[in-house]
């Protein structure tokens, strides 16, 4: 057995760093930022790119194999890199913003992105959370080590040709300035898609160098025109080029600000300093990540399982990004992407809540409750600044996907003891959200909100995805009800008490599916449970039976018995994986990913059904949860460039792995419960932010011993199928005895089931 040990800190690892003892194992060696990068438009194995960043950093950095503006920033199948860019991209489907890039060039000066691109091999590439390195086929080497709001580069040139560095202003307007005496380049870029006040949006940057410029100039991206000797320029995609002596080893320090060039300089001095060496920045980043990864120590399992676990834990701690900066006096402030004004305090962004409310935020509540409080205040500040609670911020509100899941985050934080925000303000903001439709996107306010309140469901064809909308609105209304009850607000509790049962209105007992209705209450015909789209968002009827997170017992009651409910659960895995494209008109990548999984209609590559394997725990057969969770972990995840069974959305899919590998999962965020599954590792030690340690031990665990024979919590028998956040946060020891045979007598009572409204 290997027991990975690391020096830990009981404070938030993203802001506090401590040393790693020489005898300790470096946990960053288990992390590959290339996990999931072998993806393309038609098939996602993650749709990730190798993010090199500090945890939740305002800016990340990445090598760039794709053209400027292309969503697939880095693809493992490509053999050329054309730049190293500042990045904030959530997903290839929304591209990127505030991008500018660096590219070393040797020999003749070339600035065009396709001409300056250089070949490389993955065997000459190192991709870690804190450090990226690549040596090109022509002998040039690029290294980068980021800070929260900046980056430290080291470019090593061969002595065989002239040494240039090209800085690219990307796709939209930019300004660049060169100060050769100071060895400094500064300017701004304003490329973006979702900033409400786009005219005021700028990402200011300052770059300083440790080597003098032998030559320099400005160039522009429209026709790649070079202006030798120019010291400034402004226009679409303006950039600069710098020449250094042959064979130089050049260090560049860069920092960016959404507020001003002066603030960028403050950040540069604070985070990178005049005397900071490249190795110092690299080591500091390594310490930051080791402190964070060391908050969850695992023992046992295979080497590949540890690599997958820590690669997923890394991805779970990248989003939401900090969107605030630190003044010279040490206080936080930020530019608002919602109205263009400057505010004191903290803002966060770059998160699609439809993807992340299910797993990423419940994991973050365990590891970073203080930051969760900051984030809840940021949600409320965003609502004040743009009129709506965020659903997908990037960096302003996009209105992407469906549902009003800010309330899930807010209620979940409150249920888990976070008290640093105003719940009454949150309830008022949500009521506005639930009773209005905003000016953009499907999840900005509520599409079909009037019909939902009047009919108890969203009708078809007035709203595509109406079944998905109804089910997720009902869950969100439960969260509002739950928060109102916890804080003693009877007014809002009464308003949302009825709406949270609206899922019942779409259940068809004859077919056993949730189905669309028209405005007259008639079932939408013809009905094909294998048909994607129409009443369903990114899925079919098989995937949306289960979206009753808050009342699984109520769903069981609709089926009539535990037996019938379990039979329906079983049939998800035993059914054909056939797909009918429906209103999508053709195969989309989510459909292909479900078929490749070869698990029937279980589509783990997309979010709606990911909680479904845990529902056996509500119906008296927890051993089936244990079996299927371990199968999913084993068959659908790995640490390779093909490491995910679909889009890894802002840590959502990674967090599913992390929680499930630990043996727990939050089926219903908004309560304080985590449902028990089957842990991958013999032992895991979670160090909470308060310093308490919670140990999950699985005696006799192996790839075949996936079933829980018996369980104890702090030495006392544990017969229920869940554990509470307060029990985890208090520290303790949950111990399982594992077996290769199902235990059909443990956790089978109704009292053993996790929370349900109807329980």
Short mmCIF file of N, CA and C in Angstrom, two decimals, residues 206 255 257 260-273 325-330 333:
data_model
loop_
_atom_site.label_atom_id
_atom_site.label_comp_id
_atom_site.label_asym_id
_atom_site.label_seq_id
_atom_site.Cartn_x
_atom_site.Cartn_y
_atom_site.Cartn_z
N UNK A 206 0.63 44.21 -18.19
CA UNK A 206 1.99 44.73 -18.12
C UNK A 206 2.93 43.54 -18.13
N UNK A 255 1.25 40.45 -15.72
CA UNK A 255 0.06 40.50 -14.86
C UNK A 255 -1.02 41.28 -15.59
N UNK A 257 -5.17 43.12 -15.38
CA UNK A 257 -6.20 43.74 -14.55
C UNK A 257 -7.37 44.16 -15.43
N UNK A 260 -7.34 48.67 -14.46
CA UNK A 260 -6.46 49.68 -15.02
C UNK A 260 -5.07 49.10 -15.22
N UNK A 261 -4.27 49.81 -16.03
CA UNK A 261 -2.88 49.43 -16.20
C UNK A 261 -2.13 49.62 -14.90
N UNK A 262 -2.49 50.65 -14.14
CA UNK A 262 -1.84 50.90 -12.84
C UNK A 262 -2.08 49.72 -11.90
N UNK A 263 -3.32 49.19 -11.90
CA UNK A 263 -3.60 48.04 -11.04
C UNK A 263 -2.84 46.81 -11.52
N UNK A 264 -2.70 46.66 -12.84
CA UNK A 264 -1.91 45.54 -13.35
C UNK A 264 -0.47 45.61 -12.83
N UNK A 265 0.08 46.84 -12.74
CA UNK A 265 1.43 47.01 -12.22
C UNK A 265 1.48 46.70 -10.72
N UNK A 266 0.45 47.10 -9.97
CA UNK A 266 0.38 46.75 -8.55
C UNK A 266 0.39 45.24 -8.38
N UNK A 267 -0.42 44.56 -9.20
CA UNK A 267 -0.48 43.10 -9.14
C UNK A 267 0.85 42.47 -9.52
N UNK A 268 1.49 43.00 -10.55
CA UNK A 268 2.78 42.47 -10.98
C UNK A 268 3.80 42.54 -9.86
N UNK A 269 3.86 43.68 -9.18
CA UNK A 269 4.81 43.84 -8.09
C UNK A 269 4.46 42.94 -6.91
N UNK A 270 3.16 42.80 -6.63
CA UNK A 270 2.73 42.01 -5.48
C UNK A 270 2.94 40.51 -5.71
N UNK A 271 2.61 40.02 -6.90
CA UNK A 271 2.62 38.58 -7.14
C UNK A 271 3.93 38.07 -7.73
N UNK A 272 4.68 38.94 -8.43
CA UNK A 272 5.88 38.47 -9.10
C UNK A 272 7.15 39.22 -8.70
N UNK A 273 7.04 40.47 -8.30
CA UNK A 273 8.18 41.19 -7.73
C UNK A 273 9.40 41.28 -8.62
N UNK A 325 -9.66 41.87 -7.64
CA UNK A 325 -8.25 42.20 -7.58
C UNK A 325 -7.93 42.80 -6.21
N UNK A 326 -6.66 42.97 -5.93
CA UNK A 326 -6.22 43.43 -4.61
C UNK A 326 -5.55 44.79 -4.74
N UNK A 327 -6.09 45.77 -4.04
CA UNK A 327 -5.50 47.11 -4.05
C UNK A 327 -4.13 47.10 -3.36
N UNK A 328 -3.44 48.21 -3.50
CA UNK A 328 -2.14 48.34 -2.84
C UNK A 328 -2.26 48.21 -1.33
N UNK A 329 -3.44 48.58 -0.76
CA UNK A 329 -3.62 48.48 0.70
C UNK A 329 -4.09 47.10 1.13
N UNK A 330 -4.21 46.16 0.19
CA UNK A 330 -4.56 44.78 0.53
C UNK A 330 -6.03 44.45 0.51
N UNK A 333 -11.26 44.51 -4.60
CA UNK A 333 -12.24 45.27 -5.37
C UNK A 333 -12.30 44.70 -6.77
#
